[in-house]
Every structure is written in structure tokens, then in C-alpha cells.
Amino acid sequence: MAGPRLISCVLALATLTLGACSSALPSPTGGEPKVSGVAGGNGGVPAGGGTVAGTPSPAALTPEAYKGELQSRHKSMADAISALAGARGVKALDQRVGRAEEALSGAADALAAITPPDAVRPQHDAYVAGLRDFAAELGTTAGKVGARNLCTSSAVLADLDDKLAALDKAGAALQSAGDYPADVVSVKAGKKQTRRLKNGSFIKRATFNGRSSLEIDNGGNRDSVVTIMKGGSKSFSVYVRKNAKFKIKGVRDGSYKIYFTHGVDWDGKSKSFTRNCSFERFQKSVTFKTTFTATQIRWHDWRITLHAIAGGNARTSPVDPDDFPG
């Protein structure tokens, strides 16, 4: 029997200066000398007497006109939030977070520039503030998605829970104050979870009637799912917990490509980790071969490690999340 072969991964990531000017003013003759005015201003009393008129406040919109302003922006915001919630895959999620941020930030700026009916000014101001807060939080979330700290829409919504709930509450208050279209939040955020499968749980099981074995050693600090591909098809996929090992017996002969993803909180529905995810593959394929002779039967057993070890002889490469076998 050939001895185990060691495969491991090597983890290699105007300055503006204002001058002062002055001129001598002759002292008034007769009476008490005095000079008046506004320092740095355009004068105090206007020529010819009278008072300076302030800029008039914009007139408040009628309820009908205000409703039209809200309605013109309602669909784009509601659609952006719904699209975010429905994102599948890390790259799509990244794009949709950015689009939602743009949609809500633009709507907040536009609505802040109008004057609502006096009866709903408090609700309007709270709604605009909610839009701004949510858009700002989306900006922070975009960074987390880009860094793979958040990997699914459910994780993003859970991270946005407080801001999403505040916006939903502000929209409901404005809507109930006059049937105004401010109900842009149609999704619910779940709570943050840390779900795990048992070590050695098969996500996809193959027919194991061969002679070879594959031992997986996950010495990292995150759980992993290892996916074995034969040609363009997935042969099997297994869950290996952090700091744990699992040996698969009965692997059939063939040449296999090995992919693995690390992360936290396994979502069985999307078959992906929701947080702190990474995607990699071994650069070289692994071949299992059984040889029969008159007196012997020989086969290959393999052992792979998903963390760096001294003397490791197999390299890994990052994989685009969209190219990872789901």
C-alpha cells in the first residue's frame, strides 16, 4: 500500500489668505464723533433708508404635490432595497449594496430640498433623516462586503437591522399621517446567527465504492466546505469544522479538482457561509488510481491540509466567488 501523500495549502493580500485693508475716515465735525456699520458686511442701513429684506422661505407644498414628490422616488428606493435582499452571490451583493446606497442618498437629498405640508413636517424630517442614516450605513456595509466580512444578503440585512427598522418606522409614521407613499422597506432582517453543520456532514454525497481515501485536515480558525470536482461535475462536498479532520473512504478512481471555502455561519439554503468567507482551490489535480497485479492491489490515499504547514508541497489559488462550484 502506498503511503499517504501530503498536500497542504500555502497561504500566501488651498490655502486662501485674506488681506486686511483700511482707510482713514475724517472725524465728523460738530456733535459727538461716531462711525457705525457692520464689520466685513456690505453695509448696515441701505441707501435711501429702509430695512434689508431676508430671503423668503419657500412655500410649503400642497398635500397633492408633496405626495407626487414622494411617489416619484418611491419605486426606485423600494426596488433597490428589494434587489439587495434578493442578491445571490458575493459579487451581485456588492453591486446591489452600492446601487441601494446611491438610490437612498439621492432621494434623501431631493426630499430634503422641498418643503412639506406643515402638518407633516416632523414626520418628513424624520423620514429624510432615516434615509440619510440608512444610506450612510450602506456605505459602511459596502466596505464589509468588499472585504468578504459579509457574504450574503441575509448577513447584510442582519448587519443593517437597526437602521432598516428605524427607516421602516419613519416611513410608516409619514404614511399614516396622510396616506403618503413612504413604505419603501418591504423586507425583514433576521438576527445574526452562527450556524454550523456536524463535522463530516455531506452537503453532496457520492457513491463511495472505490478503494482510495481522502483525509481533510482543517487546522484553521474557520469552518470549511471542501468540494471535489471530476471534470465539470461536482462529485461530492463535505463540511469540515475548524481544528478538525475528516477522512472519506471509498473514493473512486479518477482525477479530481479540489475547491474549498472557509467562513462563519453556514446557510444551508444558499449553501454558503454568510460571514468572513473566502474561496480557494488547489492548483494541481489529485489522481486516485487502483492498480491490479497478479499478487497485489495498489491504490492511492491522499491527505490535504487547509492551512499552511512546514514542508507542504501543494499551492492554492483564490477563486472568483462566481466561479466557485455551489
Coordinates of C-alpha atoms in Angstrom, one line a residue:
M1 CA 0.0 0.0 0.0
A2 CA 1.4 3.4 -0.9
G3 CA 1.8 5.7 2.0
P4 CA -0.2 8.9 2.4
R5 CA 0.9 11.9 0.4
L6 CA 0.9 15.2 2.0
I7 CA -0.9 18.1 0.3
S8 CA -1.2 21.4 2.0
C9 CA -2.1 24.9 1.1
V10 CA 0.4 27.7 1.3
L11 CA -1.4 30.8 2.3
A12 CA 0.5 33.5 0.8
L13 CA -3.0 40.3 0.2
A14 CA -5.9 76.0 -0.7
T15 CA -4.9 77.9 1.1
L16 CA -6.7 81.3 0.9
T17 CA -5.1 84.3 2.6
L18 CA -7.4 87.2 3.3
G19 CA -5.6 90.6 3.5
A20 CA -6.9 93.4 5.7
C21 CA -7.4 96.8 4.3
S22 CA -8.4 100.1 5.8
S23 CA -8.8 103.8 5.0
A24 CA -8.8 106.9 7.2
L25 CA -12.2 108.4 7.8
P26 CA -12.4 112.1 8.6
S27 CA -13.8 112.8 12.0
P28 CA -17.3 114.3 11.8
T29 CA -17.5 117.9 12.7
G30 CA -19.9 119.1 15.3
G31 CA -21.6 116.9 17.8
E32 CA -20.2 113.6 19.1
P33 CA -17.8 111.7 16.7
K34 CA -19.1 108.3 15.8
V35 CA -18.8 105.7 13.0
S36 CA -21.2 102.8 12.5
G37 CA -21.5 99.8 10.2
V38 CA -21.1 96.1 10.0
A39 CA -17.6 94.7 10.1
G40 CA -17.0 92.7 7.0
G41 CA -20.5 93.2 5.7
N42 CA -22.0 95.1 2.8
G43 CA -23.2 97.9 4.9
G44 CA -25.8 98.4 7.6
V45 CA -28.6 100.7 6.6
P46 CA -29.3 100.6 2.9
A47 CA -29.0 103.7 0.8
G48 CA -32.2 105.7 0.9
G49 CA -33.2 104.2 4.3
G50 CA -35.4 101.3 4.9
T51 CA -34.5 97.7 6.1
V52 CA -32.8 94.7 4.5
A53 CA -35.3 92.1 3.3
G54 CA -34.4 88.5 4.1
T55 CA -34.8 85.6 1.6
P56 CA -38.4 84.4 1.7
S57 CA -39.0 80.9 2.8
P58 CA -40.2 78.5 0.1
A59 CA -43.9 77.9 0.1
A60 CA -45.0 74.6 1.6
L61 CA -46.2 72.1 -1.0
T62 CA -49.8 71.1 -1.1
P63 CA -50.6 67.6 0.1
E64 CA -51.2 66.5 -3.5
A65 CA -47.9 68.0 -4.7
Y66 CA -46.0 66.5 -1.8
K67 CA -47.5 63.1 -2.5
G68 CA -46.3 63.4 -6.0
E69 CA -42.7 64.2 -4.9
L70 CA -42.7 61.1 -2.7
Q71 CA -44.2 58.9 -5.3
S72 CA -41.6 59.9 -7.9
R73 CA -38.9 58.4 -5.7
H74 CA -40.7 55.6 -4.0
K75 CA -40.2 52.9 -6.7
S76 CA -36.5 53.4 -7.1
M77 CA -35.9 53.1 -3.4
A78 CA -38.2 50.2 -2.8
D79 CA -36.8 48.3 -5.8
A80 CA -33.2 48.9 -4.6
I81 CA -33.9 47.5 -1.2
S82 CA -35.7 44.5 -2.5
A83 CA -32.9 43.8 -5.0
L84 CA -30.4 44.0 -2.2
A85 CA -32.4 41.4 -0.2
G86 CA -32.6 39.1 -3.3
A87 CA -28.9 39.2 -4.2
R88 CA -27.4 35.8 -4.9
G89 CA -23.6 35.7 -4.8
V90 CA -21.0 38.0 -3.3
K91 CA -20.4 40.0 -6.5
A92 CA -24.0 40.7 -7.1
L93 CA -24.4 41.6 -3.4
D94 CA -21.6 44.1 -3.7
Q95 CA -23.1 45.8 -6.7
R96 CA -26.6 46.0 -5.2
V97 CA -25.4 47.4 -1.9
G98 CA -23.8 50.2 -4.0
R99 CA -26.9 50.8 -6.0
A100 CA -29.1 51.0 -2.9
E101 CA -26.8 53.5 -1.3
E102 CA -27.0 55.7 -4.4
A103 CA -30.8 55.4 -4.6
L104 CA -31.5 56.3 -1.0
S105 CA -28.8 59.0 -0.7
G106 CA -30.1 60.7 -3.9
A107 CA -33.7 60.5 -2.6
A108 CA -32.8 62.0 0.8
D109 CA -31.0 64.9 -0.9
A110 CA -34.0 65.6 -3.1
L111 CA -36.6 65.3 -0.4
A112 CA -34.6 67.5 2.0
A113 CA -34.8 70.3 -0.6
I114 CA -38.6 70.5 -0.6
T115 CA -40.9 72.0 1.9
P116 CA -43.6 69.5 3.0
P117 CA -47.1 70.5 4.2
D118 CA -46.8 72.0 7.7
A119 CA -49.0 69.2 9.2
V120 CA -46.3 66.5 8.4
R121 CA -43.1 68.4 8.7
P122 CA -41.9 66.4 11.8
Q123 CA -42.7 63.1 10.0
H124 CA -41.0 64.4 6.8
D125 CA -37.9 65.4 8.7
A126 CA -37.7 62.0 10.5
Y127 CA -38.1 60.2 7.2
V128 CA -35.3 62.1 5.5
A129 CA -33.1 61.5 8.5
G130 CA -33.9 57.8 8.3
L131 CA -33.0 57.7 4.6
R132 CA -29.7 59.5 5.3
D133 CA -28.8 57.2 8.2
F134 CA -29.6 54.1 6.2
A135 CA -27.7 55.3 3.1
A136 CA -24.7 56.1 5.3
E137 CA -24.8 52.7 6.9
L138 CA -25.0 51.1 3.4
G139 CA -21.7 52.9 2.6
T140 CA -20.1 51.1 5.6
T141 CA -21.7 47.9 4.6
A142 CA -20.3 48.1 1.1
G143 CA -16.8 48.0 2.6
K144 CA -17.7 44.9 4.7
V145 CA -19.0 43.1 1.6
G146 CA -15.9 44.1 -0.4
A147 CA -13.7 42.7 2.4
R148 CA -15.8 39.5 2.5
N149 CA -16.8 40.1 6.1
L150 CA -20.4 39.9 4.9
C151 CA -21.1 37.4 2.2
T152 CA -24.9 37.0 1.7
S153 CA -27.9 39.3 1.6
S154 CA -29.2 37.8 4.9
A155 CA -25.9 38.8 6.6
V156 CA -26.2 42.3 5.2
L157 CA -29.7 42.8 6.4
A158 CA -28.9 41.5 9.8
D159 CA -26.0 44.0 9.9
L160 CA -28.4 46.8 8.9
D161 CA -31.1 45.7 11.3
D162 CA -31.3 48.9 13.5
K163 CA -31.1 51.4 10.6
L164 CA -33.6 49.3 8.5
A165 CA -36.1 49.2 11.4
A166 CA -35.7 52.9 12.0
L167 CA -36.4 53.7 8.3
D168 CA -39.4 51.4 8.3
K169 CA -40.8 53.1 11.4
A170 CA -40.3 56.6 10.0
G171 CA -41.9 55.6 6.7
A172 CA -44.9 54.1 8.4
A173 CA -45.4 57.3 10.5
L174 CA -45.3 59.5 7.4
Q175 CA -47.6 57.2 5.5
S176 CA -50.2 57.1 8.3
A177 CA -50.1 60.9 8.7
G178 CA -51.7 61.4 5.3
D179 CA -51.5 58.2 3.1
Y180 CA -48.2 59.3 1.8
P181 CA -46.1 56.7 -0.2
A182 CA -43.1 56.3 2.2
D183 CA -43.3 52.5 2.7
V184 CA -40.0 51.7 0.9
V185 CA -39.0 48.9 3.3
S186 CA -40.6 45.6 2.3
V187 CA -38.1 43.2 3.8
K188 CA -37.4 42.0 7.3
A189 CA -33.9 41.5 8.7
G190 CA -33.1 38.3 10.6
K191 CA -30.9 38.1 13.6
K192 CA -27.2 37.4 13.4
Q193 CA -26.5 33.7 13.6
T194 CA -23.6 31.3 13.8
R195 CA -24.9 28.1 12.3
R196 CA -22.7 25.0 11.8
L197 CA -23.0 21.5 10.5
K198 CA -21.6 18.5 12.2
N199 CA -18.0 17.6 11.3
G200 CA -18.0 15.3 8.3
S201 CA -21.6 16.2 7.1
F202 CA -22.0 15.7 3.4
I203 CA -23.6 18.5 1.5
K204 CA -23.5 16.4 -1.6
R205 CA -22.8 12.7 -1.3
A206 CA -21.2 10.5 -4.0
T207 CA -21.2 6.7 -4.4
F208 CA -18.2 5.6 -2.4
N209 CA -17.3 2.1 -3.6
G210 CA -13.6 2.7 -4.5
R211 CA -10.5 1.7 -2.6
S212 CA -8.9 5.1 -2.0
S213 CA -9.4 7.6 0.8
L214 CA -9.1 11.4 1.2
E215 CA -8.3 12.8 4.6
I216 CA -9.0 16.5 5.1
D217 CA -7.3 18.4 7.9
N218 CA -8.7 21.8 8.7
G219 CA -6.4 23.4 11.2
G220 CA -7.7 26.9 10.5
N221 CA -9.9 29.1 12.7
R222 CA -13.0 28.9 10.4
D223 CA -15.1 26.0 9.3
S224 CA -14.7 24.9 5.8
V225 CA -16.6 23.1 3.0
V226 CA -14.5 21.1 0.6
T227 CA -15.9 20.4 -2.9
I228 CA -14.4 17.7 -5.1
M229 CA -14.9 18.1 -8.9
K230 CA -14.5 15.5 -11.5
G231 CA -14.4 17.1 -14.9
G232 CA -17.1 19.7 -14.9
S233 CA -19.3 17.9 -12.4
K234 CA -19.4 18.0 -8.6
S235 CA -18.5 14.6 -7.2
F236 CA -19.1 15.3 -3.5
S237 CA -18.9 18.1 -1.0
V238 CA -18.2 17.8 2.7
Y239 CA -18.3 20.1 5.8
V240 CA -15.1 20.1 8.0
R241 CA -15.1 22.1 11.2
K242 CA -12.2 24.3 12.3
N243 CA -9.4 22.4 14.1
A244 CA -10.9 19.1 12.9
K245 CA -10.2 16.3 10.5
F246 CA -12.4 14.0 8.4
K247 CA -11.5 11.0 6.3
I248 CA -13.5 10.0 3.3
K249 CA -13.2 6.3 2.4
G250 CA -14.2 4.6 -0.8
V251 CA -13.2 7.3 -3.2
R252 CA -13.5 6.1 -6.8
D253 CA -10.6 6.3 -9.3
G254 CA -10.2 9.5 -11.3
S255 CA -8.6 12.9 -11.5
Y256 CA -10.2 15.4 -9.2
K257 CA -10.0 19.2 -8.7
I258 CA -10.3 20.3 -5.1
Y259 CA -12.1 23.5 -4.1
F260 CA -12.7 24.8 -0.6
T261 CA -14.4 27.7 1.1
H262 CA -13.9 29.0 4.6
G263 CA -16.3 31.1 6.7
V264 CA -18.6 31.6 9.6
D265 CA -22.4 30.8 9.8
W266 CA -23.3 28.2 7.2
D267 CA -26.6 28.9 5.4
G268 CA -27.9 25.6 4.2
K269 CA -30.5 27.3 1.9
S270 CA -27.9 29.3 -0.1
K271 CA -25.2 26.7 0.6
S272 CA -22.7 29.3 1.6
F273 CA -21.1 30.9 4.6
T274 CA -22.7 34.3 5.4
R275 CA -19.7 35.9 7.0
N276 CA -15.9 36.0 6.8
C277 CA -15.9 33.9 3.6
S278 CA -13.0 33.0 1.3
F279 CA -12.8 30.9 -1.8
E280 CA -9.8 28.9 -3.0
R281 CA -8.7 25.8 -5.0
F282 CA -5.7 23.6 -5.2
Q283 CA -3.7 24.4 -8.3
K284 CA -3.0 20.7 -9.1
S285 CA -5.5 18.0 -9.5
V286 CA -5.4 14.9 -7.3
T287 CA -5.4 11.5 -9.0
F288 CA -6.8 8.3 -7.4
K289 CA -5.8 5.1 -9.2
T290 CA -6.1 1.5 -8.4
T291 CA -3.7 -1.0 -9.9
F292 CA -4.2 -4.7 -10.0
T293 CA -1.3 -7.2 -10.4
A294 CA -1.2 -11.0 -10.0
T295 CA -0.3 -10.7 -6.4
Q296 CA -1.2 -7.2 -5.3
I297 CA -3.8 -4.4 -5.4
R298 CA -2.4 -0.9 -5.1
W299 CA -4.3 2.3 -4.7
H300 CA -3.7 5.9 -3.7
D301 CA -4.6 7.6 -0.5
W302 CA -4.4 11.3 -0.1
R303 CA -4.3 13.8 2.7
I304 CA -4.9 17.5 2.3
T305 CA -4.4 20.3 4.8
L306 CA -6.4 23.5 4.5
H307 CA -3.9 25.5 6.5
A308 CA -0.2 26.3 6.0
I309 CA 2.3 23.7 7.3
A310 CA 6.0 23.3 7.1
G311 CA 7.1 21.1 4.1
G312 CA 3.8 21.5 2.3
N313 CA 4.0 20.7 -1.4
A314 CA 0.8 22.0 -2.9
R315 CA -0.2 25.5 -3.6
T316 CA -3.7 27.1 -3.7
S317 CA -5.1 30.0 -5.6
P318 CA -8.0 32.3 -4.9
V319 CA -11.2 31.7 -6.8
D320 CA -13.7 34.2 -8.0
P321 CA -16.8 33.7 -5.9
D322 CA -18.9 33.4 -9.0
D323 CA -16.7 30.6 -10.3
F324 CA -16.9 28.6 -7.1
P325 CA -18.9 25.4 -7.5
G326 CA -22.0 25.9 -5.5

